[in-house]
Coordinates of C-alpha atoms and ligand atoms in Angstrom, one line a residue:
M1 CA 2.1 15.6 -3.6
Q2 CA 2.4 12.3 -4.1
N3 CA -0.2 10.2 -6.6
L4 CA -2.2 7.5 -4.7
I5 CA -3.8 4.7 -5.8
I6 CA -6.1 2.8 -3.2
G7 CA -8.2 -0.5 -3.5
S8 CA -9.6 -2.5 -1.1
D9 CA -12.2 -5.9 -0.8
H10 CA -15.5 -5.7 1.3
A11 CA -13.3 -6.2 4.3
G12 CA -11.4 -3.2 3.8
F13 CA -14.1 -1.1 2.6
S14 CA -15.1 1.0 5.7
L15 CA -11.1 1.5 6.0
K16 CA -10.4 2.7 2.7
E17 CA -13.1 5.1 2.5
F18 CA -11.9 6.9 5.8
L19 CA -7.9 6.6 4.5
K20 CA -9.4 8.3 1.6
N21 CA -11.4 11.2 2.9
Y22 CA -7.8 11.8 5.0
L23 CA -5.5 11.8 2.4
M24 CA -7.7 13.8 0.2
D25 CA -8.0 16.4 2.6
K26 CA -4.6 16.4 3.3
G27 CA -3.8 17.0 -0.7
Y28 CA -2.5 13.9 -1.7
N29 CA -4.2 12.8 -5.7
V30 CA -6.2 9.5 -4.9
N31 CA -6.8 7.1 -7.4
D32 CA -10.1 5.0 -5.9
I33 CA -10.2 1.4 -7.9
G34 CA -12.8 0.2 -5.5
T35 CA -14.5 -2.0 -4.2
F36 CA -17.4 0.7 -3.6
S37 CA -19.6 -1.1 -1.1
N38 CA -19.8 -3.4 1.7
D39 CA -21.0 -6.4 -0.8
S40 CA -18.8 -9.3 -0.6
C41 CA -16.0 -9.3 -3.5
D42 CA -12.8 -11.3 -4.3
Y43 CA -9.5 -9.8 -2.9
P44 CA -7.1 -10.9 -5.9
D45 CA -9.3 -9.0 -8.4
I46 CA -8.5 -5.8 -7.0
A47 CA -5.0 -6.4 -6.3
N48 CA -4.7 -7.5 -10.3
K49 CA -6.2 -4.1 -11.1
L50 CA -3.9 -2.1 -8.9
A51 CA -1.2 -4.0 -10.3
E52 CA -2.4 -3.5 -13.7
N53 CA -2.7 0.2 -13.1
L54 CA 0.5 0.8 -11.7
N55 CA 2.3 -1.0 -14.5
E56 CA 0.9 1.6 -16.8
N57 CA 1.5 4.8 -14.2
P58 CA 4.4 3.8 -12.3
N59 CA 4.5 7.0 -10.8
Q60 CA 2.3 6.0 -8.3
I61 CA 2.2 4.8 -4.7
G62 CA -0.3 1.9 -3.9
I63 CA -2.4 1.2 -1.1
L64 CA -3.9 -2.4 -0.8
I65 CA -6.8 -3.3 2.0
C66 CA -8.5 -6.4 3.0
G67 CA -9.2 -8.1 6.6
T68 CA -5.9 -9.5 7.4
G69 CA -3.7 -7.7 4.7
L70 CA -2.7 -11.4 4.0
G71 CA -4.3 -11.9 0.8
M72 CA -3.9 -8.9 -0.6
S73 CA 0.0 -9.3 0.0
M74 CA 0.4 -12.7 -1.6
A75 CA -1.5 -11.2 -4.8
I76 CA 0.1 -8.3 -5.2
N77 CA 3.9 -9.8 -4.8
R78 CA 3.3 -11.8 -7.5
Y79 CA 4.3 -9.0 -9.9
K80 CA 7.9 -8.5 -10.8
N81 CA 8.0 -4.6 -10.4
I82 CA 6.1 -4.3 -7.3
R83 CA 7.1 -4.6 -3.5
G84 CA 4.0 -4.7 -1.3
A85 CA 4.8 -4.3 2.5
L86 CA 2.1 -5.4 5.2
L87 CA 2.5 -2.4 7.5
Y88 CA 2.0 -3.3 11.3
S89 CA 3.8 -0.4 12.9
P90 CA 5.1 3.0 12.3
E91 CA 8.5 1.7 12.8
E92 CA 8.6 -1.2 10.1
A93 CA 6.5 0.9 7.6
K94 CA 9.3 3.7 7.6
L95 CA 11.8 1.0 7.1
A96 CA 9.4 -0.5 4.4
K97 CA 10.4 2.7 2.3
E98 CA 13.7 3.5 3.5
H99 CA 15.2 -0.1 3.1
N100 CA 12.9 -1.8 0.8
N101 CA 11.6 1.2 -1.2
A102 CA 8.1 -0.4 -1.2
N103 CA 5.6 0.7 -3.6
V104 CA 2.6 -0.7 -2.3
A105 CA 1.4 -0.4 1.1
I106 CA -1.0 -3.3 2.3
L107 CA -3.1 -3.0 5.4
G108 CA -5.7 -5.1 8.0
A109 CA -8.3 -3.7 8.3
K110 CA -9.4 -6.3 11.4
A111 CA -6.0 -6.5 12.6
F112 CA -5.8 -2.9 13.7
S113 CA -7.8 0.1 14.3
N114 CA -8.4 3.0 11.8
K115 CA -6.0 5.4 14.1
E116 CA -3.3 2.5 14.0
N117 CA -3.5 1.7 10.6
L118 CA -3.3 5.4 9.7
D119 CA -0.1 6.1 11.6
F120 CA 1.4 3.2 10.0
L121 CA 0.1 4.6 6.3
N122 CA 1.5 8.2 7.3
A123 CA 4.7 7.0 8.6
F124 CA 5.3 5.0 5.1
L125 CA 4.5 7.9 3.3
T126 CA 6.2 10.6 4.7
A127 CA 9.3 8.2 4.5
Q128 CA 12.1 8.2 1.6
F129 CA 14.3 5.8 0.0
S130 CA 17.6 5.6 1.3
N131 CA 19.0 5.2 -2.2
E132 CA 21.8 3.5 -0.7
E133 CA 23.9 0.8 -2.2
R134 CA 23.6 -1.5 -0.4
H135 CA 19.4 -1.5 -0.5
L136 CA 19.9 -1.0 -4.1
R137 CA 21.6 -4.1 -4.8
R138 CA 19.0 -6.3 -2.4
I139 CA 16.2 -4.5 -4.1
A140 CA 17.7 -5.6 -7.4
K141 CA 18.1 -9.1 -6.2
I142 CA 14.6 -9.4 -5.8
S143 CA 13.7 -8.7 -9.1
Ligands
RB5_1 C1 -12.4 -11.9 3.3 O1 -13.1 -12.0 4.1 C2 -11.4 -11.9 3.8 O2 -10.8 -13.0 3.6 C3 -10.0 -10.9 3.2 O3 -10.4 -9.6 3.7 C4 -8.5 -10.8 3.6 O4 -8.2 -11.2 5.0 C5 -8.0 -12.0 3.0 O5 -6.9 -12.2 3.3

């Protein structure tokens, strides 16, 4: 099973707990880096923590959640080896892995229901990178 690392700010806390329980039930290894309550916190602190952890342990898929998903997207994509994808439909979530080889899934807890976000995440986690030359070339150009 894949190793997952998950983090959220306060706006994403409830969705993080929901997803974490689901994923652990499914047998994924889930490393929860916080936040651990509804108390207000700053999303870049969580994104930075996840990036540092992912750099040390690249054999993980990241999941980041805030209210819109936008702040987490901006913060995490400042890191060179990270390709964070904001998920907004099952089809695009699948393509984020197949074409872009995204290694961090980003969700907006206020933008979609828990069920919708779960469907996006499942589509992402069960997809595989195509490994096709054109996609490898394009990803290399991002770096
Ligand atoms: C927190 O209020 C909110 O700004 C944050 O969760 C996120 O949506 C930022 O992009």
